[in-house]
Structures are given as structure tokens and as C-alpha cells.
Short mmCIF file of C-alpha atoms and ligand atoms in Angstrom, two decimals:
data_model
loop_
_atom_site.label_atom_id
_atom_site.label_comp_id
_atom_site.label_asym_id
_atom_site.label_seq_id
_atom_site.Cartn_x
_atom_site.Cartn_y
_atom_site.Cartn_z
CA UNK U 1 0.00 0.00 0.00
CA UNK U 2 1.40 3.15 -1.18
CA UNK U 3 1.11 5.92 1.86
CA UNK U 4 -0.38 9.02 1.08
CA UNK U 5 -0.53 11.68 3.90
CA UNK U 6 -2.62 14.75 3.68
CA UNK U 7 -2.91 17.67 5.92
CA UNK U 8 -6.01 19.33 6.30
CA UNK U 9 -6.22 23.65 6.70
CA UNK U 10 -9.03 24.15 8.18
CA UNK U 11 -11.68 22.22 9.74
CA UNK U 12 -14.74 23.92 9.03
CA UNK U 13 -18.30 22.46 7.38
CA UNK U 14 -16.46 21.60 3.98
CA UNK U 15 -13.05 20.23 5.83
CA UNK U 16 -15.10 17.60 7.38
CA UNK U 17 -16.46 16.52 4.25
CA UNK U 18 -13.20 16.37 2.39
CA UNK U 19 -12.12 14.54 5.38
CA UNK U 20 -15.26 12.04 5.15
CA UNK U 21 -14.12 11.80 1.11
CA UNK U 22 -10.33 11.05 1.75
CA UNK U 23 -11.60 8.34 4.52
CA UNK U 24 -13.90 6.61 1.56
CA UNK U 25 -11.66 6.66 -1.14
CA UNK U 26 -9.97 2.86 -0.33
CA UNK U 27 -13.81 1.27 -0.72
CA UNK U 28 -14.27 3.11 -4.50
CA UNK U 29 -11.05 2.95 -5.84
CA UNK U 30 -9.17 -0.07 -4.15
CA UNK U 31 -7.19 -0.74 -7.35
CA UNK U 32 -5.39 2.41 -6.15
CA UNK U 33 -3.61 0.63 -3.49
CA UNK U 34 -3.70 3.68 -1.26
CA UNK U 35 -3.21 3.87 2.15
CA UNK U 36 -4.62 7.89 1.95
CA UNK U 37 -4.64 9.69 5.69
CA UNK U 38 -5.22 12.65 6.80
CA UNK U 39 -2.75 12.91 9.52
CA UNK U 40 -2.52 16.68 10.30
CA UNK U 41 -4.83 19.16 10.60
CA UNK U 42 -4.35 22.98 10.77
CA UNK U 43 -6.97 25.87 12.88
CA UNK U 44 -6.31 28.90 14.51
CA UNK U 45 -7.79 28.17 18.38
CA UNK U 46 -6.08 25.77 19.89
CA UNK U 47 -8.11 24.43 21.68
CA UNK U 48 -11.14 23.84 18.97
CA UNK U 49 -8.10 22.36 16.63
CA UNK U 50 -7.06 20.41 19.61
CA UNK U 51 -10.48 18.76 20.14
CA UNK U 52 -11.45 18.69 16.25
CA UNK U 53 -8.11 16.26 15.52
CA UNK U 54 -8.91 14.31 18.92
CA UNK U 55 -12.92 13.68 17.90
CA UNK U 56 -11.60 12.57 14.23
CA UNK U 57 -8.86 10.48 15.08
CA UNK U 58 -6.65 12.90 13.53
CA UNK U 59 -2.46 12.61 14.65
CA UNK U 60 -1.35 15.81 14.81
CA UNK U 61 -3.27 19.92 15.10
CA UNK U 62 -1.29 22.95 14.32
CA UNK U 63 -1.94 26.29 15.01
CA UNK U 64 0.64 27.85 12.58
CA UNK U 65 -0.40 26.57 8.55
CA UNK U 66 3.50 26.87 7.40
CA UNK U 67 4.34 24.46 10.66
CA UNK U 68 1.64 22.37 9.14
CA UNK U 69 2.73 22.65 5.24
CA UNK U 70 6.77 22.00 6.32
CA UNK U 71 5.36 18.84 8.03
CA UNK U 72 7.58 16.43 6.56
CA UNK U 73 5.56 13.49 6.80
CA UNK U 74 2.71 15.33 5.17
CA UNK U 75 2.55 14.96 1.29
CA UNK U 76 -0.64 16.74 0.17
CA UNK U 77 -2.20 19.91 1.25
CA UNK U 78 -5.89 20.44 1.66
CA UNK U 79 -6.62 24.31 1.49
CA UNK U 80 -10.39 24.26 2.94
CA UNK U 81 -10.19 27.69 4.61
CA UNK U 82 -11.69 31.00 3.92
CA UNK U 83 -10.92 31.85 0.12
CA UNK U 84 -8.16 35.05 1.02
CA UNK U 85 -6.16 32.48 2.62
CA UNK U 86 -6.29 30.38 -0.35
CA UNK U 87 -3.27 32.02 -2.09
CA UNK U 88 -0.87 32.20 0.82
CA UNK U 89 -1.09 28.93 2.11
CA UNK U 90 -0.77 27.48 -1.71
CA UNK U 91 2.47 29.44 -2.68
CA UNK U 92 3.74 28.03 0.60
CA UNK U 93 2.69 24.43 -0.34
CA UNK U 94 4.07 24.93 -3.85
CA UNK U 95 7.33 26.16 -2.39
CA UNK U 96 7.56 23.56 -0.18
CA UNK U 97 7.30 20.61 -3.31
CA UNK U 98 3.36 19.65 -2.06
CA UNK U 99 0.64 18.71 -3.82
CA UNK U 100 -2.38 20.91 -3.47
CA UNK U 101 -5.95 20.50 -3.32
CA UNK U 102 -8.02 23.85 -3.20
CA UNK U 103 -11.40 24.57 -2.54
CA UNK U 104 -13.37 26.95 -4.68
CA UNK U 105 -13.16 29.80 -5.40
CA UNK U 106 -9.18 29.97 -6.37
CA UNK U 107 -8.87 32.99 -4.66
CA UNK U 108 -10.18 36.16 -4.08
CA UNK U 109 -9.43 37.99 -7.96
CA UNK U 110 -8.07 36.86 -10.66
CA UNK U 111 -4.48 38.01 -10.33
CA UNK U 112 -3.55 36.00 -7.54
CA UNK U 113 -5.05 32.69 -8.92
CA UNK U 114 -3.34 32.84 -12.15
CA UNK U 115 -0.56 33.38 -10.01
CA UNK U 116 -1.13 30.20 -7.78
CA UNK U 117 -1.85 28.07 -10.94
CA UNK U 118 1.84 29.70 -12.58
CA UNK U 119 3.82 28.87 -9.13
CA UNK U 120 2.53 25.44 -8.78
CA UNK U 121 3.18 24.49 -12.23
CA UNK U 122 6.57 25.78 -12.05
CA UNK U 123 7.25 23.61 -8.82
CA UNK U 124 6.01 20.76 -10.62
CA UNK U 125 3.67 19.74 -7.81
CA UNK U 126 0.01 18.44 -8.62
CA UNK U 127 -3.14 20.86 -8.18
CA UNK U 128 -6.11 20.60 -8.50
CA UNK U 129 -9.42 22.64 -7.20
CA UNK U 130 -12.65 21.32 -5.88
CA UNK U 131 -15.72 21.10 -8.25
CA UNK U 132 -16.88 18.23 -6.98
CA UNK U 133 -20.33 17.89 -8.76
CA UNK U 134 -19.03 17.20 -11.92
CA UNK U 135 -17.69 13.56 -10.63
CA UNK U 136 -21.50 13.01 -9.57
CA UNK U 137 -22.38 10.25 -12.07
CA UNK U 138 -25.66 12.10 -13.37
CA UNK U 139 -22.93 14.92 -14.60
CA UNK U 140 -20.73 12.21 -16.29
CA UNK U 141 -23.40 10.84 -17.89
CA UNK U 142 -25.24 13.94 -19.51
CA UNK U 143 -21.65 15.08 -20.24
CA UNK U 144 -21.48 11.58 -22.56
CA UNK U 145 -25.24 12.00 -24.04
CA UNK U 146 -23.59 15.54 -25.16
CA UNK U 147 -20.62 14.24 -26.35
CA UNK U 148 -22.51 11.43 -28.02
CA UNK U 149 -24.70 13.83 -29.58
CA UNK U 150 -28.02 12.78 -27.71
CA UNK U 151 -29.51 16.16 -27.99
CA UNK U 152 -27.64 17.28 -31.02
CA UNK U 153 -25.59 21.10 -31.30
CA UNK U 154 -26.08 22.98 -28.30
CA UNK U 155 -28.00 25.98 -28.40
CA UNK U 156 -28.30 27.10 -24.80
CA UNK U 157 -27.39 26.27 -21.02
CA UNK U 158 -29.17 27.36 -18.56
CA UNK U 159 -27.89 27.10 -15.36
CA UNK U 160 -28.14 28.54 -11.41
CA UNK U 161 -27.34 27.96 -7.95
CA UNK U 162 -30.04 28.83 -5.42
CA UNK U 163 -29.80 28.96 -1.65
CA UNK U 164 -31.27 31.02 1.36
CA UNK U 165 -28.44 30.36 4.19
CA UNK U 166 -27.62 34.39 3.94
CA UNK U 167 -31.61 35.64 4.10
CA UNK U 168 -31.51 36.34 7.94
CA UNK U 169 -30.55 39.47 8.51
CA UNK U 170 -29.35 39.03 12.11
CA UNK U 171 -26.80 36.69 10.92
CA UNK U 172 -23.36 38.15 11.75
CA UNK U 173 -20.62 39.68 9.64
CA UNK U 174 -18.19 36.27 8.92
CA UNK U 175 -15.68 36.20 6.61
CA UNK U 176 -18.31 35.45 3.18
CA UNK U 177 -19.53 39.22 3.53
CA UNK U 178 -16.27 40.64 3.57
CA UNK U 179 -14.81 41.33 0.14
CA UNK U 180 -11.06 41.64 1.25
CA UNK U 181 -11.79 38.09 2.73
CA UNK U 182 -14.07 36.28 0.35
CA UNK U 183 -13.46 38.29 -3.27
CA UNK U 184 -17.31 37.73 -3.99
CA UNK U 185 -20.43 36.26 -2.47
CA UNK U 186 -22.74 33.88 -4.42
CA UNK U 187 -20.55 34.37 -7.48
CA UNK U 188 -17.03 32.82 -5.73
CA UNK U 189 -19.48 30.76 -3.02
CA UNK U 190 -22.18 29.53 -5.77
CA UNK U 191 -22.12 30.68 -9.58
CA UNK U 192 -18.69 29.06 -9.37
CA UNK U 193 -20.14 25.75 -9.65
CA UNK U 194 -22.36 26.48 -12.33
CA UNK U 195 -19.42 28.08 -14.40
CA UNK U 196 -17.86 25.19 -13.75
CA UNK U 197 -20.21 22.97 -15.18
CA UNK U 198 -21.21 24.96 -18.07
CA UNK U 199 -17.16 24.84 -19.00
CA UNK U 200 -17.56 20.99 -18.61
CA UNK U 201 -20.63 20.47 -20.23
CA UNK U 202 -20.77 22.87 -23.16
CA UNK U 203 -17.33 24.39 -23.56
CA UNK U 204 -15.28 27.61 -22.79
CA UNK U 205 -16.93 30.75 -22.76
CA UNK U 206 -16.08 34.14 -25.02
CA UNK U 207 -18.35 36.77 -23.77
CA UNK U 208 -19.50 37.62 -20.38
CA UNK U 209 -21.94 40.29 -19.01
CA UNK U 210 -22.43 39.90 -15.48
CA UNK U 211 -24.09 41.94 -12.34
CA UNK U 212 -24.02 41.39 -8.75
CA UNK U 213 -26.42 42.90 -5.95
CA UNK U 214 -26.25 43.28 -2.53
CA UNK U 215 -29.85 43.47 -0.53
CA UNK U 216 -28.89 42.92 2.80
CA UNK U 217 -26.17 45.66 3.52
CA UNK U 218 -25.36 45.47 6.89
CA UNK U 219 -24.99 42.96 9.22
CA UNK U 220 -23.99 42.66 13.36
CA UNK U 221 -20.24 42.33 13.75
CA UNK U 222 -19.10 39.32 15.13
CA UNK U 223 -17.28 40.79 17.85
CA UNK U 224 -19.95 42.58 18.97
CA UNK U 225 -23.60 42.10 18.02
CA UNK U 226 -24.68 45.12 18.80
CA UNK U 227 -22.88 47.03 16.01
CA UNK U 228 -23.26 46.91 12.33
CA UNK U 229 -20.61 46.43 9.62
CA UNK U 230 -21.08 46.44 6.19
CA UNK U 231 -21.72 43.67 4.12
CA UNK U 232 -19.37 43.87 0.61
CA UNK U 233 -20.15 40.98 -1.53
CA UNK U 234 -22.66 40.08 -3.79
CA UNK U 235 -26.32 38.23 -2.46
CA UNK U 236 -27.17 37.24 -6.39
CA UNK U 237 -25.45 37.27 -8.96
CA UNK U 238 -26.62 36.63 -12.88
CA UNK U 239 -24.58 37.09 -16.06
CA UNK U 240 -25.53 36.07 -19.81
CA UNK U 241 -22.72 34.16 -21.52
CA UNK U 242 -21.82 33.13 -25.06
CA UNK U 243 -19.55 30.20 -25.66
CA UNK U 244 -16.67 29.66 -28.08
CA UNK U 245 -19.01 27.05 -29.64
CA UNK U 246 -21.45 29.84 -30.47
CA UNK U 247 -24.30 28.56 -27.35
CA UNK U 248 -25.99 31.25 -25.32
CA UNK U 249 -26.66 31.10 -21.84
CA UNK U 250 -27.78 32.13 -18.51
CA UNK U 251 -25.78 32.30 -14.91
CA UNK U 252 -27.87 32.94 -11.82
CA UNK U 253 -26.87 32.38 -8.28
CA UNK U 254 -28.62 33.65 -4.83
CA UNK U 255 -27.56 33.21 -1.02
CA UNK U 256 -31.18 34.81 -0.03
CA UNK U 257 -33.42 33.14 -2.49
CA UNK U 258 -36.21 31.90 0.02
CA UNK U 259 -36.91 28.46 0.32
CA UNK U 260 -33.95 27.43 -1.99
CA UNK U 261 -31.60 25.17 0.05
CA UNK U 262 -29.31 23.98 -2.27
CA UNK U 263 -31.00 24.29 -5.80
CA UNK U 264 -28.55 23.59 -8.22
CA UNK U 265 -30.06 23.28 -11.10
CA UNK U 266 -28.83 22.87 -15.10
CA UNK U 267 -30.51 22.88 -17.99
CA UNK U 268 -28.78 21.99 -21.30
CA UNK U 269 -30.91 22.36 -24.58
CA UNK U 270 -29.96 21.28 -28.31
CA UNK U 271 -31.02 20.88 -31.60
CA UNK U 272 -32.38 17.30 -30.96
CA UNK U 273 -33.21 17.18 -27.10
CA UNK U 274 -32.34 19.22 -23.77
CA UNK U 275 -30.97 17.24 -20.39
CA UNK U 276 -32.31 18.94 -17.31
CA UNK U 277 -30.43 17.71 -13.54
CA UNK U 278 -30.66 19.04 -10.20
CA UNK U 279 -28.97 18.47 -7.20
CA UNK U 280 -31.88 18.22 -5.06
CA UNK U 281 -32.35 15.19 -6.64
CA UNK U 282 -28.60 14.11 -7.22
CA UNK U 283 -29.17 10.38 -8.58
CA UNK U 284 -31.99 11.25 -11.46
CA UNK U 285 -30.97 12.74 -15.45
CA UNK U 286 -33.90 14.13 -17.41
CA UNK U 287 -33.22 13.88 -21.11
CA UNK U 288 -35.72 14.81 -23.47
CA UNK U 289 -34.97 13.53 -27.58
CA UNK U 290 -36.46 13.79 -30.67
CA UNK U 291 -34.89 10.93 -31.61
CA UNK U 292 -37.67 9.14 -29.61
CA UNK U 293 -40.68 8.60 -31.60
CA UNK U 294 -43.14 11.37 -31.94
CA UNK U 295 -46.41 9.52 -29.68
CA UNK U 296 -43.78 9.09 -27.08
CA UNK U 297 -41.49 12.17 -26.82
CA UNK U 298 -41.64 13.84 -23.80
CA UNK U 299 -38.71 14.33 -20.66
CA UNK U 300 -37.71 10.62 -19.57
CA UNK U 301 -36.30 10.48 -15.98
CA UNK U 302 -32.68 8.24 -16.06
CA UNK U 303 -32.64 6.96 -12.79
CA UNK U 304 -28.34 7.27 -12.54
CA UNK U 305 -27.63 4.02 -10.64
CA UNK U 306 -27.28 1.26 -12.93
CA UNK U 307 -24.20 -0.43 -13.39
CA UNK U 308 -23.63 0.66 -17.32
CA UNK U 309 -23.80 4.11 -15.67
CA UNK U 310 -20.22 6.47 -14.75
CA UNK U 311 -18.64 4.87 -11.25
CA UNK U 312 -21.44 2.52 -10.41
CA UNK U 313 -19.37 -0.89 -10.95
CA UNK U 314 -18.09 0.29 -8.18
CA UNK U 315 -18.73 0.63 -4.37
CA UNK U 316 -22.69 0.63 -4.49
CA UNK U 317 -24.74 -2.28 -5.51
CA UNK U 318 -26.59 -2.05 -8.50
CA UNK U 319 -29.83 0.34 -8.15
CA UNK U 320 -28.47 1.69 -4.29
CA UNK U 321 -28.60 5.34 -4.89
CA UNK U 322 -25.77 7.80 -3.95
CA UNK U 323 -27.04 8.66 -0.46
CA UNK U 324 -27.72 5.06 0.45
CA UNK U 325 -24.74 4.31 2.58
CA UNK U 326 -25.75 7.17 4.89
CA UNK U 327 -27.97 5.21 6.17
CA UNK U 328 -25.56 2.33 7.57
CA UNK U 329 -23.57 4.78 8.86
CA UNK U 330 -26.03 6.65 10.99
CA UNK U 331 -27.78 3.99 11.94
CA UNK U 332 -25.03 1.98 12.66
CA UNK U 333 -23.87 5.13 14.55
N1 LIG O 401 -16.92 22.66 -2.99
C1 LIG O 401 -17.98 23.00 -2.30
O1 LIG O 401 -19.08 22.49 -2.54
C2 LIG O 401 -17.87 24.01 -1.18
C3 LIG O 401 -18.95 24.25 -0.32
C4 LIG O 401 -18.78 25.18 0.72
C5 LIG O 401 -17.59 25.88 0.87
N2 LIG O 401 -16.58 25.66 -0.03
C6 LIG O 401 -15.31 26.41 0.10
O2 LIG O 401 -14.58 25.90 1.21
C7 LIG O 401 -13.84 26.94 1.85
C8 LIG O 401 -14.21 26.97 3.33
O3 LIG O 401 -15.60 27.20 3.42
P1 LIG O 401 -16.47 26.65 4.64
O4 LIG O 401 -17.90 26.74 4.23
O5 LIG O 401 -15.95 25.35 5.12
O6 LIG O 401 -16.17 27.81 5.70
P2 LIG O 401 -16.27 27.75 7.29
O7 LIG O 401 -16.42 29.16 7.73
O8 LIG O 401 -17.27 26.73 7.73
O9 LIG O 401 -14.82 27.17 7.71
C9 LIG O 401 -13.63 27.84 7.43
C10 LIG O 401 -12.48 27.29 8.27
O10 LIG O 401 -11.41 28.24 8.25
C11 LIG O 401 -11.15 28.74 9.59
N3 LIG O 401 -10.90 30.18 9.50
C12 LIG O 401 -11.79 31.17 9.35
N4 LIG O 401 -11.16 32.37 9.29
C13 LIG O 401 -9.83 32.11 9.39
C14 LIG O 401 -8.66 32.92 9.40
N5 LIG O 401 -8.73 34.24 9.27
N6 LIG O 401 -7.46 32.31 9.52
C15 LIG O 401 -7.38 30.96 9.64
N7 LIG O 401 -8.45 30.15 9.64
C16 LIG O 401 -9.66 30.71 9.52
C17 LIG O 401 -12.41 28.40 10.38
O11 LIG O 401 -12.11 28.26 11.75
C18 LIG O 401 -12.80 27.06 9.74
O12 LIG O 401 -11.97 26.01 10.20
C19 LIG O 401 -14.18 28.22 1.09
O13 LIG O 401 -13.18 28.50 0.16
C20 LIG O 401 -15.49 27.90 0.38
O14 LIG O 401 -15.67 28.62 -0.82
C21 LIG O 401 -16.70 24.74 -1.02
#
């Protein structure tokens, strides 16, 4: 078993599922002949870090990220903090002849994540950032019914992120709302993903005409509740986009759309048929073609768990959706 060692930064809501990801990846890919740990992790109390590593069987905390990076017995870096930090802690790792795995967004403008991307190539060190829906099997398979030409040339993508985690008003000032911290708000935190999967599903984009608002302006500081601060990144965001491929499309993405929880929705429409997918309802492709005869044509649902479909020779039985082991592991919890 080849040893890989990875060192988490941060060990906020998206560390722990990276961390839940690195402890699964032995079941799906055993041909890998991994032995993949995460044997360090990296936060700034010491006490919370102290008790995080202890309650996930994690070796060693660190309070200081370059102690963490130098580690010597750590191989791979897992940047899962607040998106500023993004940059600093990757040049390290870079520097330092570590691989690098980095949430989204890059970082917080442009400049500094072409910058990331130049210094880690020029190490020679693997990186990669985090879109992690499009390894979802739905995604891989609409992305082959486009490729195969299912619904023909592709007109239009339509796609947006939807959530309401940001509509309370008394919510405090953390580091999303500030733009020196964050870069954006539900463009870096949401549209991001959509981007992403427009670039993987339909191709590279030429144009862009984008617009960002913010509704809720201030917000109490987290210091002290009973003063405001200003908020200084987008709530929604929407842009219209033309690909290299000559396909329109839409971009919309909200952090105080009511009632949303985590609508990320895509819809992908052609000259012979349109695939619609959703994350709400992770496991299902909807693929309309007029291939199919005209009495029958209408939006068939592709229930994504069959064994001809992406990944599913794998880990789950045949027809077990993605989801299904959750179940064993809280009950058996
Ligand atoms: N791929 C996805 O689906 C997805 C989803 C959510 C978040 N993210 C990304 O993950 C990253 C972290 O987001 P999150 O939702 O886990 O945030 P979070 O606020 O829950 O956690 C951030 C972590 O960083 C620490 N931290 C905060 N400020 C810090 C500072 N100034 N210095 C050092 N450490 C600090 C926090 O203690 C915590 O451990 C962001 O880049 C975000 O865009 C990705």
C-alpha cells in the first residue's frame, strides 16, 4: 500500500467533508492501493483544533499553517479555509514541493489565482481545485449524451445555484460578507459551480456580461452584536454568456433566495433534445430527444444508478442510490 498523507487547513463544514471523502476513497477505488490519511490538521484556536483532531482520530493539530505545510511526513495539502487564505497557504505548499488540493473559489481575484496556478506548475507539484459535482455520475453521464450527440448542437445552457443560508438578517458579519476576505459572495461561493459545469458540459466561454447585488447591507459584527458592519459581496449574482461554440446562456446564483436550500439546477438544450439535472435530486438525469418517436417524446427520468452508468461498478450495488450508505452509517452510529 502506497502511503499518502494529507494535511487538512481548516476544519470547518467543507473540511469535514473532504475529510469524510479522503476516509472513503480505499472502498471506491481499491485498485489504487492507497493507504490515503489525513494525519494533520491545521486551525487557529487551539483548543477547537485540539479537540477537532482528537474527535476525528486525527495525529497531529497545528496552530501555525507553514508548521503544518513543512510537516515532513505530510505529502498533500488540503486548502479548505476561507478563500483570502487560499493564495498564501498554496504558494507556501508549492514552495515547499506539495501537492495541493483547493477549494473553490481559487482565490479572491483573478491576479492571484493565475498566479497560484503559474507557481505550482513551475514547482512541478500536482493541483487541483474542488468542483466536486461534476464527478456526480448524473454529470458524467449527460456530459457523454452531449458528447454522443443525444440532444444534437447545443444551443443554450441554462444554469443557477439557489440557496437562502444568507436571508436572515441578524446573521453576523463572517468572513463570506467581507470582500477583502471572500473576493465575492454567491458568485465565488455559488455561480462558481455552475461556471464550472457549463465549462464541462458545453465548452469555454467568449463573452460575459455579469451583475451582482447586494440586498442585505449590513450585518452585526461578530465581535460585537450590537454594532453593524457592512456587508461587501454580492447576495445574487446573474450574467448572460456566449460560448466559443457559439451557445448562449444564462448564470444565476442567490444566497437569499427563500426556500432554496441547495438548488442547483442545469438545464442543457440542443437541436435534438435538452438534459435537465438538479442536485436536489442528485441520482436522477432528465433527457428529453427527438430521436424518440413522436407519440412518445416527452422528458424521460434516467434513474443514474445502474451499473452501465459512470462509477457505479463500483462501491454501491446495483440500483443503491448515492445517499444510500448514509444510512448504515447513521444507523449503525
Ligand atoms: N466545494 C464545495 O461544494 C464548497 C462548499 C462550501 C464551501 N466551499 C469552500 O470551502 C472553503 C471553506 O468554506 P467553509 O464553508 O468550510 O467555511 P467555514 O467558515 O465553515 O470554515 C472555514 C475554516 O477556516 C477557519 N478560519 C476562518 N477564518 C480564518 C482565518 N482568518 N485564519 C485561519 N483560519 C480561519 C475556520 O475556523 C474554519 O476552520 C471556502 O473556500 C469555500 O468557498 C466549497
Amino acid at each position: 500500500m502506497k502511503p499518502i498523507n494529507v494535511g487538512l487547513l481548516g476544519y470547518g463544514a467543507i473540511a469535514r467533508q473532504h475529510l469524510y471523502a479522503y476516509r472513503t476513497i480505499p472502498l471506491y477505488f481499491p485498485e489504487l492501493k492507497t493507504d490515503i490519511k489525513v494525519v494533520a490538521v491545521y486551525g487557529r484556536t487551539e483548543e477547537r483544533v485540539r479537540n477537532f483532531s482528537k474527535e476525528y482520530g486525527i495525529d497531529r493539530y497545528y496552530t501555525d499553517y507553514t508548521k503544518l505545510i513543512k510537516d515532513k511526513d505530510v505529502q498533500v495539502i488540503d486548502i479548505s479555509l476561507p478563500n483570502r487564505l487560499h493564495y498564501e497557504t498554496a504558494l507556501i505548499a508549492a514552495e515547499e514541493g506539495k501537492d495541493i488540493i483547493c477549494e473553490k473559489p481559487l482565490s479572491i481575484d483573478h491576479k492571484t489565482a493565475f498566479e497560484m496556478y503559474r507557481v505550482a506548475e513551475k514547482a512541478g507539484v500536482k493541483h487541483a481545485i474542488v468542483y466536486n459535482y461534476r464527478w456526480l455520475p448524473a454529470i458524467l453521464l449527460a456530459k457523454k449524451l452531449i458528447e454522443e450527440g443525444f440532444i444534437g448542437k447545443i444551443y443554450h445552457f441554462r444554469g443557477m445555484y439557489l440557496e437562502d443560508f444568507a436571508i436572515d438578517p441578524s446573521q453576523p458579519l463572517a468572513w463570506r460578507y467581507i470582500k477583502s476576505e471572500a473576493g465575492s459572495g454567491s458568485l465565488g461561493d455559488d455561480a462558481t459551480h455552475v461556471i464550472d459545469l457549463a465549462r464541462f458540459l458545453v465548452g469555454e466561454m467568449k463573452k460575459v456580461c455579469g451583475k451582482g447585488k447586494i440586498h442585505i447591507k449590513y450585518r452585526p459584527l461578530l465581535t460585537d452584536r450590537t454594532k453593524q458592519g457592512e456587508v461587501e459581496t454580492d447576495d445574487e449574482f446573474m450574467a448572460l454568456i456566449e460560448f466559443e461554440n457559439g451557445a448562449i446562456g444564462s448564470i444565476e446564483a442567490s444566497r437569499i433566495c427563500a426556500g432554496r436550500k441547495n438548488f442547483l439546477y442545469i438545464e442543457v438544450n440542443g437541436s435534438e433534445g435538452s438534459i435537465i439535472w438538479n442536485l436536489e435530486r442528485l441520482n436522477e438525469l432528465k433527457l428529453y430527444t427527438i430521436k424518440d418517436s413522436p407519440e412518445v417524446q416527452a422528458f424521460k427520468t434516467i434513474y443514474v444508478t445502474n451499473e452501465k452508468h459512470p462509477y457505479f461498478k463500483r462501491f454501491w450495488p446495483p440500483n443503491g442510490p448515492i445517499g444510500m450508505v448514509d444510512g448504515f452509517a447513521i444507523g449503525f452510529g
